[in-house]
XYZ file of C-alpha atoms in Angstrom:
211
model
C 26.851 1.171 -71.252
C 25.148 1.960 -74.706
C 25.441 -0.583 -76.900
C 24.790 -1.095 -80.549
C 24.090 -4.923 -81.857
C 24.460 -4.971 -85.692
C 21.587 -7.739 -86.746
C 18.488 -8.433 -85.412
C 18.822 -12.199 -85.548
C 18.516 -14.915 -82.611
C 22.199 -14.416 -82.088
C 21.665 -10.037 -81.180
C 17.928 -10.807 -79.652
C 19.927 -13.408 -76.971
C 22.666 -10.925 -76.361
C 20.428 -7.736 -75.767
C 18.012 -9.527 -73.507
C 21.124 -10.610 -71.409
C 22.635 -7.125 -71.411
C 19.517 -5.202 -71.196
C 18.581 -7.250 -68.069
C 22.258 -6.342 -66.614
C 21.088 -2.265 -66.808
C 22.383 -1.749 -70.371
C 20.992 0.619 -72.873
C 20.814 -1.586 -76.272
C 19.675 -1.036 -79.825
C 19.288 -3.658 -82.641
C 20.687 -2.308 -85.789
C 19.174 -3.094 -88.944
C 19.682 -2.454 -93.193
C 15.694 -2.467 -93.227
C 14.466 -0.741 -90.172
C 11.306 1.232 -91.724
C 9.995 -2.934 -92.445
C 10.461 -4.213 -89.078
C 9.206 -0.725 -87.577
C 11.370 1.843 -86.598
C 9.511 3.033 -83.862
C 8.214 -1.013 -83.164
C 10.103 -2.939 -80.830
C 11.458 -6.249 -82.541
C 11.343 -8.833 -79.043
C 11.033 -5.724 -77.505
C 14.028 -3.935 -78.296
C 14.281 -1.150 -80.608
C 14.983 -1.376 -84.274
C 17.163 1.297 -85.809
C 19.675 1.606 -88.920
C 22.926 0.393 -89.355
C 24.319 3.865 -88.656
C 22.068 4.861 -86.180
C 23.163 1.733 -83.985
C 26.756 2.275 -84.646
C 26.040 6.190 -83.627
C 23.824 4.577 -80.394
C 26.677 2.428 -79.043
C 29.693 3.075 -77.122
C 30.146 -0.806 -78.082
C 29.623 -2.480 -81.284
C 28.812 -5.888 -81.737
C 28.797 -7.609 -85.066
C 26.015 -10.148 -84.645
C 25.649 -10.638 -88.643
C 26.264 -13.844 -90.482
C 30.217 -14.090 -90.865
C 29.559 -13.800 -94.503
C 27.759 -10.680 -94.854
C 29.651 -8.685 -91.685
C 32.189 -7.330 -94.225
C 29.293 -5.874 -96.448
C 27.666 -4.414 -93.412
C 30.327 -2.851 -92.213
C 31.565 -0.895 -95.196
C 27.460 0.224 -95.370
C 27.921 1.828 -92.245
C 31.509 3.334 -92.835
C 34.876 3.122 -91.441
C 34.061 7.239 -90.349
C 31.179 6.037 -88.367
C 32.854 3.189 -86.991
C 35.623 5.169 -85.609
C 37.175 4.722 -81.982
C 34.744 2.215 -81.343
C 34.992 -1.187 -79.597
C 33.595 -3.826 -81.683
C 33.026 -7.260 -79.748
C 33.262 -9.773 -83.402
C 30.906 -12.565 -82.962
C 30.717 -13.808 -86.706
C 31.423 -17.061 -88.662
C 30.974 -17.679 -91.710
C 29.788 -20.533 -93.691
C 29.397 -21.031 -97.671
C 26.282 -22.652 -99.095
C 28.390 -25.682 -99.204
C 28.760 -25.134 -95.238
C 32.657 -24.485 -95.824
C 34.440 -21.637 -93.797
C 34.307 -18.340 -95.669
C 37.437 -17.687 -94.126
C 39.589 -20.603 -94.047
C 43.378 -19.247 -93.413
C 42.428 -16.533 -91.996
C 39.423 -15.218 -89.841
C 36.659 -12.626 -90.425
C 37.814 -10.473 -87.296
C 41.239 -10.457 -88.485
C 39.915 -8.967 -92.242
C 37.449 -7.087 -90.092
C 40.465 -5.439 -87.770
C 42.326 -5.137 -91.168
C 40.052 -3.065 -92.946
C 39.276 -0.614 -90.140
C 42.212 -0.053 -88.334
C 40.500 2.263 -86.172
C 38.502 0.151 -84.577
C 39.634 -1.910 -81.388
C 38.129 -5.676 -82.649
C 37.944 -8.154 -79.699
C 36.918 -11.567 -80.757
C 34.559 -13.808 -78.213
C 31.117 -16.026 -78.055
C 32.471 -17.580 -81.283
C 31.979 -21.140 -79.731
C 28.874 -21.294 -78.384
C 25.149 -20.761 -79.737
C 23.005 -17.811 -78.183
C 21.159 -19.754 -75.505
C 24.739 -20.651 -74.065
C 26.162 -17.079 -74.935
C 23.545 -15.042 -72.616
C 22.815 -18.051 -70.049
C 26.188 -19.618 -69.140
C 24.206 -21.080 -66.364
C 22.340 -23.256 -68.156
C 25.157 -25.907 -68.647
C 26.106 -28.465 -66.124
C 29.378 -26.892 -65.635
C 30.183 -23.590 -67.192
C 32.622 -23.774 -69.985
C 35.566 -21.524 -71.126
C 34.710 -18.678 -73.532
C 37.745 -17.006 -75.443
C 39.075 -13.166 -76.064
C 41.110 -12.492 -78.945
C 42.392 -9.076 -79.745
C 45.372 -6.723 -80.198
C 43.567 -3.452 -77.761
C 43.961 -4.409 -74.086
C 41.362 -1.571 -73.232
C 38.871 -3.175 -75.355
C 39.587 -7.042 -74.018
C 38.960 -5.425 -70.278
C 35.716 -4.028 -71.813
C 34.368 -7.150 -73.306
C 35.084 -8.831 -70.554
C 33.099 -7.156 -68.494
C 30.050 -7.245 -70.864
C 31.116 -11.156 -70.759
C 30.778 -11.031 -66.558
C 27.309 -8.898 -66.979
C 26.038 -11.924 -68.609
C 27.003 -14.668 -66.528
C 30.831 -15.860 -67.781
C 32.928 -15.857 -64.634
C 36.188 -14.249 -64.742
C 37.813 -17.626 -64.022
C 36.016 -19.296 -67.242
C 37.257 -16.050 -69.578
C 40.395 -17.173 -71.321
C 42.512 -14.283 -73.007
C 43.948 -15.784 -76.011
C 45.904 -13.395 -76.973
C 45.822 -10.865 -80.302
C 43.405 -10.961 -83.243
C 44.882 -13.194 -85.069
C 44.079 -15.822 -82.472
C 40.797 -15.447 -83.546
C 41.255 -18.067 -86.538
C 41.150 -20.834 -83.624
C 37.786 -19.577 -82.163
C 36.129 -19.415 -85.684
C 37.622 -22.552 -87.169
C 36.613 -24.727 -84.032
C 33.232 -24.088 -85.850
C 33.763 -27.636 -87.537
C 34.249 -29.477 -84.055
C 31.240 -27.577 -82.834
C 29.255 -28.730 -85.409
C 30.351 -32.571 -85.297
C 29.907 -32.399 -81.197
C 26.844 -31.161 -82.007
C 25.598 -34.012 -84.644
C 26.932 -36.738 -81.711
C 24.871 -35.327 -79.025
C 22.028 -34.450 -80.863
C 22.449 -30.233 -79.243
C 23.480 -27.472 -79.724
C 23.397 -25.632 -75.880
C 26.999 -27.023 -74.586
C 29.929 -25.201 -74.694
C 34.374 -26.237 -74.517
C 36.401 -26.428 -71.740
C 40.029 -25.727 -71.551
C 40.528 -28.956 -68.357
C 43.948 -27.151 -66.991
C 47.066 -29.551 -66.116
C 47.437 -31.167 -62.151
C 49.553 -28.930 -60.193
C 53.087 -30.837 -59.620
């Protein structure tokens, strides 16, 4: 699958090791390509422009912070953008670490203002070690789907599988406005964080005893 990663932060570099190694074909998008090297490889992937990667990929994935993705994406275009799935990764914070988006969530306004696009919602709740390696916990932990396109949830969840979720810990949440639970759990990430002194764990949905 060709896939285009909008950033070039920790958060895309995890991601596109984990999918390159599965046999994808990846690209790092990027407002300032020519700086980093167009032709360099950035952790050895590819560096392009924002259109460029949105041309490259089949999938989209909006790896910016959750308070610039809305800037990004109008830079690239709702034309370009077009019949594309977009896997939504963002949250944002303020400067006074608030939620940019607090009664609402960014891949709601981001499935809002490009109606066009088929916005799935996941890896919201973990950082990018746990995202590309769910091996690396103790016990894997439950990773959530939110969008209204049933094509594109089947397609993110197999990008999901190709980097180590199992289908069992891939919880379907239901449409995109869901996705205000996944972002806003961003404060009890960040206080389970402070109390165990890391950031490489991820939630668990512990289902009820059978009767």
């Amino acid at each position: 699958m060709r896939i285009g990663l909008i950033g070039t932060g920790n958060v895309a570099r995890a991601l596109a090791a984990g999918w390159q190694a599965a046999g994808h074909d990846v690209v790092l998008g990027s407002r300032s390509p020519k700086e980093r090297g167009e032709t360099q490889e950035l952790g050895g992937f590819t560096v392009v422009g924002l259109r460029e990667a949105a041309g490259h990929g089949d999938v989209l994935v909006n790896a910016t912070p959750g308070t610039a993705s809305m800037g990004v994406l109008h830079e690239i275009g709702a034309a370009a953008l077009a019949g594309k799935v977009l896997v939504d990764i963002g949250v944002g914070f303020t400067g006074g670490m608030e939620l940019s988006h607090p009664n609402y969530s960014l891949g709601e306004e981001i499935q809002a203002a490009f109606p066009d696009v088929a916005v799935v919602k996941t890896l919201a709740t973990v950082d990018s070690v746990v995202m590309k390696d769910p091996g690396s916990l103790e016990e894997e932990g439950t990773i959530f789907l939110s969008g209204d396109d049933a094509a594109a949830k089947q397609t993110t969840r197999q990008l999901l599988s190709d980097l180590g979720w199992a289908d069992a810990s891939q919880l379907d949440l239901g449409g995109i406005r869901t996705a205000r639970g996944q972002e806003h759990a961003a404060y009890l990430f960040m206080g389970v964080a402070e109390a165990i002194g890391a950031y490489g764990f991820s939630f668990k949905v512990v289902r009820p005893r059978a009767a």
